[in-house]
């Protein structure tokens, strides 16, 4: 929207239609500021309006990222977000930190930890952040596999108590059924 000497004002908006379900409208306003070549700050404010067949609501979110680049290959990020209103499980409160290392010209690895509020369980949970990414000529592709790795390790290594999980088994009858 507007560029300043050391910063940029960014805005966006959109509408997502879900046939048979409803519509989601969203708007975002953010500011990025570079204090110097090594330190940058980004803050955002987001609004979301959800219109469904039997439910209507809105949610607001604020978020921020502080980035520190001690060298060309290493970046530290500190991030957080806070939600106001019912976001219907789309987002939640979270904060954390990561370290990104450029392994080569095309491959990057970002690792760290984040805490988020799990609305289903009603408590704060901590998960690792592991984002391997690859730079193509026009874009960078990366996936956070930290939660997946955490669940695999928790199930196989740490929580292996012989339980089969939360599934309730089928009833067993002592006499044959005809």
Coordinates of C-alpha atoms in Angstrom, one line a residue:
X1 CA 0.0 0.0 0.0
X2 CA 2.7 2.4 1.0
X3 CA 6.5 2.3 1.2
X4 CA 8.6 4.3 3.6
X5 CA 12.3 4.8 4.0
X6 CA 12.7 1.8 6.4
X7 CA 9.3 0.1 6.2
X8 CA 6.3 -1.0 4.2
X9 CA 2.6 -0.8 4.9
X10 CA 0.8 -3.9 3.5
X11 CA -2.9 -4.6 3.1
X12 CA -4.9 -7.5 1.7
X13 CA -8.4 -8.8 1.6
X14 CA -10.3 -11.7 0.2
X15 CA -13.4 -13.8 0.1
X16 CA -13.6 -17.6 0.1
X17 CA -16.8 -19.3 -0.9
X18 CA -17.5 -22.8 0.3
X19 CA -20.4 -24.2 -1.7
X20 CA -23.1 -25.5 0.5
X21 CA -21.3 -24.3 3.6
X22 CA -20.9 -20.5 3.5
X23 CA -18.5 -17.7 2.9
X24 CA -15.4 -16.4 4.7
X25 CA -14.4 -12.7 4.3
X26 CA -11.0 -11.6 5.5
X27 CA -8.9 -8.4 5.6
X28 CA -5.4 -7.8 6.8
X29 CA -3.2 -4.8 7.6
X30 CA 0.5 -5.1 8.4
X31 CA 3.6 -3.1 8.8
X32 CA 7.2 -4.3 8.2
X33 CA 10.1 -2.2 9.6
X34 CA 13.8 -2.8 9.0
X35 CA 15.8 -1.2 11.9
X36 CA 19.1 -2.1 10.2
X37 CA 20.4 -4.8 7.8
X38 CA 20.3 -7.4 10.7
X39 CA 17.1 -6.6 12.6
X40 CA 13.5 -6.4 11.3
X41 CA 10.0 -6.3 12.8
X42 CA 6.6 -7.2 11.3
X43 CA 3.2 -6.6 12.9
X44 CA -0.2 -7.6 11.5
X45 CA -3.8 -7.1 12.3
X46 CA -6.4 -9.5 10.7
X47 CA -10.2 -9.6 10.7
X48 CA -12.3 -12.5 9.6
X49 CA -16.1 -12.7 9.1
X50 CA -17.6 -16.1 8.8
X51 CA -21.1 -16.5 7.3
X52 CA -22.4 -20.1 7.3
X53 CA -25.9 -21.5 7.0
X54 CA -26.6 -21.7 10.7
X55 CA -23.7 -19.7 12.2
X56 CA -22.3 -16.2 11.8
X57 CA -19.3 -14.8 13.6
X58 CA -16.1 -12.8 13.4
X59 CA -12.6 -13.1 14.7
X60 CA -9.7 -10.8 15.1
X61 CA -6.1 -11.6 15.2
X62 CA -2.8 -9.7 15.9
X63 CA 0.6 -11.2 15.2
X64 CA 4.2 -10.2 15.1
X65 CA 7.6 -11.5 14.0
X66 CA 11.0 -10.2 15.1
X67 CA 13.9 -11.4 12.8
X68 CA 17.6 -11.2 13.5
X69 CA 20.2 -12.0 10.9
X70 CA 23.6 -12.4 12.5
X71 CA 25.0 -13.7 9.2
X72 CA 23.9 -14.3 5.6
X73 CA 23.2 -18.0 6.3
X74 CA 21.6 -17.8 9.8
X75 CA 18.3 -16.1 10.9
X76 CA 16.6 -16.1 14.3
X77 CA 12.8 -15.5 14.4
X78 CA 10.7 -14.8 17.5
X79 CA 7.0 -14.8 16.7
X80 CA 3.6 -14.7 18.4
X81 CA -0.1 -14.2 17.7
X82 CA -3.2 -13.6 19.8
X83 CA -6.8 -14.2 18.7
X84 CA -9.9 -12.4 19.8
X85 CA -13.2 -14.1 19.1
X86 CA -14.1 -17.5 18.0
X87 CA -11.9 -18.5 15.0
X88 CA -13.7 -21.8 14.6
X89 CA -10.4 -23.7 15.0
X90 CA -8.8 -21.9 12.0
X91 CA -6.2 -20.2 14.2
X92 CA -5.2 -20.0 17.8
X93 CA -2.9 -18.1 20.3
X94 CA 0.7 -19.1 19.7
X95 CA 4.3 -18.0 20.3
X96 CA 7.8 -19.4 19.7
X97 CA 11.2 -19.1 18.2
X98 CA 13.1 -20.6 15.3
X99 CA 16.6 -20.6 13.8
X100 CA 17.0 -20.9 10.1
X101 CA 20.2 -22.1 8.4
X102 CA 20.9 -22.0 4.7
X103 CA 22.6 -25.3 4.1
X104 CA 23.3 -24.6 0.4
X105 CA 22.2 -22.2 -2.3
X106 CA 18.8 -24.0 -2.6
X107 CA 18.3 -25.9 0.6
X108 CA 17.3 -24.3 3.9
X109 CA 16.4 -25.8 7.3
X110 CA 14.4 -24.0 10.0
X111 CA 14.1 -25.5 13.4
X112 CA 12.6 -24.3 16.7
X113 CA 9.7 -24.6 19.1
X114 CA 6.3 -23.2 19.4
X115 CA 3.6 -23.2 22.1
X116 CA -0.1 -22.9 21.0
X117 CA -3.4 -23.0 22.8
X118 CA -5.3 -26.2 21.9
X119 CA -9.0 -25.3 22.1
X120 CA -10.1 -28.9 21.9
X121 CA -8.1 -30.0 24.9
X122 CA -8.3 -26.6 26.7
X123 CA -4.6 -26.3 27.4
X124 CA -1.3 -25.0 26.1
X125 CA 0.8 -27.5 24.1
X126 CA 4.4 -27.3 22.9
X127 CA 5.5 -28.8 19.6
X128 CA 8.8 -28.6 17.6
X129 CA 9.1 -26.6 14.4
X130 CA 11.0 -28.4 11.6
X131 CA 10.7 -26.8 8.2
X132 CA 13.0 -28.1 5.4
X133 CA 12.6 -25.9 2.3
X134 CA 13.9 -25.9 -1.2
X135 CA 14.3 -22.8 -3.4
X136 CA 13.2 -23.1 -7.0
X137 CA 13.9 -20.4 -9.5
X138 CA 10.7 -18.5 -8.8
X139 CA 9.5 -19.6 -5.3
X140 CA 10.5 -21.4 -2.2
X141 CA 8.7 -24.6 -1.0
X142 CA 8.7 -25.7 2.6
X143 CA 6.6 -27.8 5.0
X144 CA 6.5 -27.8 8.8
X145 CA 6.9 -31.4 9.7
X146 CA 7.7 -30.8 13.3
X147 CA 4.3 -31.8 14.6
X148 CA 4.3 -35.0 12.6
X149 CA 7.8 -35.9 13.8
X150 CA 6.7 -35.1 17.4
X151 CA 3.6 -37.4 17.1
X152 CA 5.6 -40.2 15.6
X153 CA 8.2 -40.0 18.3
X154 CA 5.6 -39.7 21.1
X155 CA 3.7 -42.7 19.8
X156 CA 6.6 -45.0 19.0
X157 CA 9.2 -44.1 21.6
X158 CA 7.7 -42.3 24.5
X159 CA 4.1 -43.4 24.8
X160 CA 4.5 -47.1 23.8
X161 CA 2.5 -48.6 26.7
X162 CA 0.8 -51.2 24.6
X163 CA -2.4 -49.3 24.1
X164 CA -4.1 -49.2 20.7
X165 CA -5.1 -45.6 20.9
X166 CA -8.5 -43.9 21.6
X167 CA -10.5 -46.2 19.3
X168 CA -13.1 -48.3 21.1
X169 CA -12.9 -51.9 20.1
X170 CA -15.9 -53.8 18.7
X171 CA -18.0 -55.7 21.3
X172 CA -17.2 -59.4 21.7
X173 CA -20.0 -61.8 22.4
X174 CA -19.5 -65.0 24.4
X175 CA -22.1 -67.0 22.4
X176 CA -22.3 -67.3 18.6
X177 CA -24.8 -65.0 16.8
X178 CA -26.9 -66.6 14.1

